[in-house]
CSV table of N, CA and C in Angstrom, one decimal:
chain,number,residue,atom,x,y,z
M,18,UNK,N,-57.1,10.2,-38.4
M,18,UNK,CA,-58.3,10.0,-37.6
M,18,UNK,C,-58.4,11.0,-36.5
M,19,UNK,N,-59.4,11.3,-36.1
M,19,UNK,CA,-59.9,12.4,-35.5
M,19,UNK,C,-61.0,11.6,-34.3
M,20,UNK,N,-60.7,11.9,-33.1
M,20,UNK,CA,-61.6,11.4,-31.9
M,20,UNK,C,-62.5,12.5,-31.4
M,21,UNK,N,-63.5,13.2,-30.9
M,21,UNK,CA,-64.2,13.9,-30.9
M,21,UNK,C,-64.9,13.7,-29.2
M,22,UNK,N,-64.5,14.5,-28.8
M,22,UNK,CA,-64.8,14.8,-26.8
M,22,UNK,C,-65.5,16.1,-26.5
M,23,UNK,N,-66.6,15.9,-26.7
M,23,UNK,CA,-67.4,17.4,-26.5
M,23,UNK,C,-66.8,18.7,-27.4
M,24,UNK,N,-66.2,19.5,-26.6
M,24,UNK,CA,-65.6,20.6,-27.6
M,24,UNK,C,-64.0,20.5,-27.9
M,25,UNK,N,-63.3,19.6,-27.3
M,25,UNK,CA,-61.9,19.3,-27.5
M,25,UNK,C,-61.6,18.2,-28.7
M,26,UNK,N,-61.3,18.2,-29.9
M,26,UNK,CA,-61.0,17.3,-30.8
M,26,UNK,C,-59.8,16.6,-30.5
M,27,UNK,N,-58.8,15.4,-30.4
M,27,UNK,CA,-57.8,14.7,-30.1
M,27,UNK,C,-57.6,14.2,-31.5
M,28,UNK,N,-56.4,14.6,-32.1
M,28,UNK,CA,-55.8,13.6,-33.0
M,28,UNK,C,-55.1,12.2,-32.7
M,29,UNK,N,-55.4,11.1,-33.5
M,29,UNK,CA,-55.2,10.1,-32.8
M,29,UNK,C,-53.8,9.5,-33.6
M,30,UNK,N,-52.5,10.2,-32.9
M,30,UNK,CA,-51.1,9.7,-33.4
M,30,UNK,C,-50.2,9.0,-32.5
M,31,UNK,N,-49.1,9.2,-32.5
M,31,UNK,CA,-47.8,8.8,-32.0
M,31,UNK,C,-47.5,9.7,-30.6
M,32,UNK,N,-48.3,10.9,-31.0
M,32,UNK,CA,-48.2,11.9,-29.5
M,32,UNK,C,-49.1,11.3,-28.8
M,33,UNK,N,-48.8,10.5,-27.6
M,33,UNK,CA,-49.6,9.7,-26.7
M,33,UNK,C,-50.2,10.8,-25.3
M,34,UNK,N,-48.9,11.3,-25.0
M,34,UNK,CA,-48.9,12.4,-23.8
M,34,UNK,C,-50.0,13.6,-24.5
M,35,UNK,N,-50.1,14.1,-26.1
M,35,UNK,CA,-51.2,15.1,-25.8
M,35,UNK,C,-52.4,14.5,-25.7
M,36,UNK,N,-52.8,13.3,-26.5
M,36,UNK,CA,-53.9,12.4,-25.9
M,36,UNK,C,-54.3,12.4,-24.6
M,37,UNK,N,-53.6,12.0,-23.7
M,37,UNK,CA,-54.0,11.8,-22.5
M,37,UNK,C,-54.3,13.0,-21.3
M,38,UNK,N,-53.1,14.0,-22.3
M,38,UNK,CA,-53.5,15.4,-21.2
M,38,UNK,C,-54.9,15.8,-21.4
M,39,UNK,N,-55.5,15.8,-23.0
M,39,UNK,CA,-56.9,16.6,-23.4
M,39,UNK,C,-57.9,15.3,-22.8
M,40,UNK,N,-57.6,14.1,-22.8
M,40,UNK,CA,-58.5,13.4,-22.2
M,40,UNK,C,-58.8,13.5,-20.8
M,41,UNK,N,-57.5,13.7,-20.1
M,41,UNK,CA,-57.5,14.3,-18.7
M,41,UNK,C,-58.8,15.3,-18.6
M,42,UNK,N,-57.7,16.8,-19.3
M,42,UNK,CA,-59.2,17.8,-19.4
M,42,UNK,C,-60.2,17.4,-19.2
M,43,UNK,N,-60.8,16.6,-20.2
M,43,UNK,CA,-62.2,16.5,-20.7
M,43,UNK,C,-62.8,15.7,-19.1
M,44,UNK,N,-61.9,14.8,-18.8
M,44,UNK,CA,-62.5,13.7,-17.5
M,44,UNK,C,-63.0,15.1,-16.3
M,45,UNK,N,-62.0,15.8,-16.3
M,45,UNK,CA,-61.7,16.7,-14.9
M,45,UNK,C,-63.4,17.8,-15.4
M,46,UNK,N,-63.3,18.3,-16.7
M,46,UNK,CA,-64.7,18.9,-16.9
M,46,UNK,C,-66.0,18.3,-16.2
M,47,UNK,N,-66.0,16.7,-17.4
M,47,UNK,CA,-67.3,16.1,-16.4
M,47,UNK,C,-67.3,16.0,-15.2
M,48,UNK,N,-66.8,15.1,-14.3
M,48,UNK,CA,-66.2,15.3,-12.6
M,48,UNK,C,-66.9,16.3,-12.2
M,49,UNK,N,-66.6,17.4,-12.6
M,49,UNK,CA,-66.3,19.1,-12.0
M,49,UNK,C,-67.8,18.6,-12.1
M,50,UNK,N,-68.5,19.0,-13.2
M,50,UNK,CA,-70.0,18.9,-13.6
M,50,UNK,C,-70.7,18.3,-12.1
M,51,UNK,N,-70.4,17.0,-12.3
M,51,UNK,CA,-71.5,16.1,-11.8
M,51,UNK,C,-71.5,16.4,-10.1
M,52,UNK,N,-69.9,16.6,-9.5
M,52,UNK,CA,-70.0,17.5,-7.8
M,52,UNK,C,-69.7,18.5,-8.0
M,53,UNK,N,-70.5,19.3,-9.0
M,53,UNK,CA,-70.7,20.9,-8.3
M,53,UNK,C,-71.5,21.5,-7.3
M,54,UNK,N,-72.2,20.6,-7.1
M,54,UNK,CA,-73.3,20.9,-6.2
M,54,UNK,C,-72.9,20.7,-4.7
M,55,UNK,N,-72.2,19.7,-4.6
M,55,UNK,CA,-71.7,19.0,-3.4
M,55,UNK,C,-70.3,20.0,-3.0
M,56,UNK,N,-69.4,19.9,-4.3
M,56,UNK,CA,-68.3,20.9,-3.9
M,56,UNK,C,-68.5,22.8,-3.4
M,57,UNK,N,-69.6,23.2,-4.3
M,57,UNK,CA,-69.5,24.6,-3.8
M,57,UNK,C,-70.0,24.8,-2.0
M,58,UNK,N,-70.8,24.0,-1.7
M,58,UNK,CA,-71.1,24.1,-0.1
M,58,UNK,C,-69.5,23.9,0.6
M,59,UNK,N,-68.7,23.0,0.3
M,59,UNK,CA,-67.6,22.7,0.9
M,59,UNK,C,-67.2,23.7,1.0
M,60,UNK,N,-65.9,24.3,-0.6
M,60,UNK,CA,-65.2,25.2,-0.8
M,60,UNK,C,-65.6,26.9,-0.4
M,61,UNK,N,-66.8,26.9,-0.5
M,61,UNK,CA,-66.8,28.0,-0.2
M,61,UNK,C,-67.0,28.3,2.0
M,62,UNK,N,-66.8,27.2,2.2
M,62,UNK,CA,-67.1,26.9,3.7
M,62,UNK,C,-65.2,27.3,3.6
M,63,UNK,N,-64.8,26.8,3.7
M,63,UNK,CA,-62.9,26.6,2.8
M,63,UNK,C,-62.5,28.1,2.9
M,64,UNK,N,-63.4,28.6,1.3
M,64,UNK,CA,-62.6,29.9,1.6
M,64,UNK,C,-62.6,30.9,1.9
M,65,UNK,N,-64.1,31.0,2.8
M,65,UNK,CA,-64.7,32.1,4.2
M,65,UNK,C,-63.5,31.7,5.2
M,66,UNK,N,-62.9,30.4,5.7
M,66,UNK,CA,-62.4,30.6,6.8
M,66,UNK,C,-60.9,31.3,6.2
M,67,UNK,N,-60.3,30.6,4.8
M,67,UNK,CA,-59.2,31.2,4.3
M,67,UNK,C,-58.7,32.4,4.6
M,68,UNK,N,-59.6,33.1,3.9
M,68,UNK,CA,-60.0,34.9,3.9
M,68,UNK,C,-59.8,35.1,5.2
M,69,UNK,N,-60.6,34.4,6.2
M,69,UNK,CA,-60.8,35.1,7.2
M,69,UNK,C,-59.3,35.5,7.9
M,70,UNK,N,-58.3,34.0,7.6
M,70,UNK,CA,-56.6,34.4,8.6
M,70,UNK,C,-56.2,35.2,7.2
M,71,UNK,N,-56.6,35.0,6.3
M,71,UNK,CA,-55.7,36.0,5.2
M,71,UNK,C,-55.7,37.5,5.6
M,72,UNK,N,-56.9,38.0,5.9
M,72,UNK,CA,-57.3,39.3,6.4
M,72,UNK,C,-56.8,39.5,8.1
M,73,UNK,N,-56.5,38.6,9.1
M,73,UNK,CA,-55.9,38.6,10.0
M,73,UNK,C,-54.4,38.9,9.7
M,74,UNK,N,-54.1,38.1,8.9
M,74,UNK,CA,-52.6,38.3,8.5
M,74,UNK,C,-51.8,39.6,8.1
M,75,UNK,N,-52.8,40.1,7.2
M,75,UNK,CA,-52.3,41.4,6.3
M,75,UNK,C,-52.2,42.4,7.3
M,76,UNK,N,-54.1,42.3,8.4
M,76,UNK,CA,-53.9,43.7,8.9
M,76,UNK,C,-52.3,43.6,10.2
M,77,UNK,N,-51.8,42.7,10.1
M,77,UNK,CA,-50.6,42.9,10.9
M,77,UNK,C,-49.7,42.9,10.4
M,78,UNK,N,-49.8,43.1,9.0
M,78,UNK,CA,-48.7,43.2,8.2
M,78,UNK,C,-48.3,45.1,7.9
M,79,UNK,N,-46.9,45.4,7.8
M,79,UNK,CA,-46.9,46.5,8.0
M,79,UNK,C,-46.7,47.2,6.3
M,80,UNK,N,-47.4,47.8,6.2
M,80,UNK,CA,-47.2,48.6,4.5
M,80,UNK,C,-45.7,49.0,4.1
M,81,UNK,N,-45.3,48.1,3.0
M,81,UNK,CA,-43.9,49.2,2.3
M,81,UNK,C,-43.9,49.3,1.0
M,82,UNK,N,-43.6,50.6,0.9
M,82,UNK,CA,-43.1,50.6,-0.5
M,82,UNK,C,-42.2,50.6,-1.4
């Protein structure tokens, strides 16, 4: 038997753990989907400030090779 999840097919056996990982996937896809809208305002608020000590960081970092 064969279970069918958008583009990921799951064989349905005795391997319980790959079942549940591709089902994982598949849950974490839609999720993703439905607060993209909500999440990109956040993260990108996230990773302007990131950047910002990342680039603080470096330029006091001294170059070696």
């Amino acid at each position: 038997m064969v279970e069918k999840k958008g583009k990921i097919s799951t064989s349905l056996c005795r391997n319980g753990l790959r079942i549940s990982y591709l089902r994982k996937k598949t849950i974490q896809k839609e999720s993703s989907k439905v607060f993209k809208v909500h999440n990109n305002t956040v993260s990108r608020e996230e990773n302007e400030y990131k950047n910002k000590k990342k680039r603080k960081y470096r330029a006091r970092e001294p170059i070696q090779n």
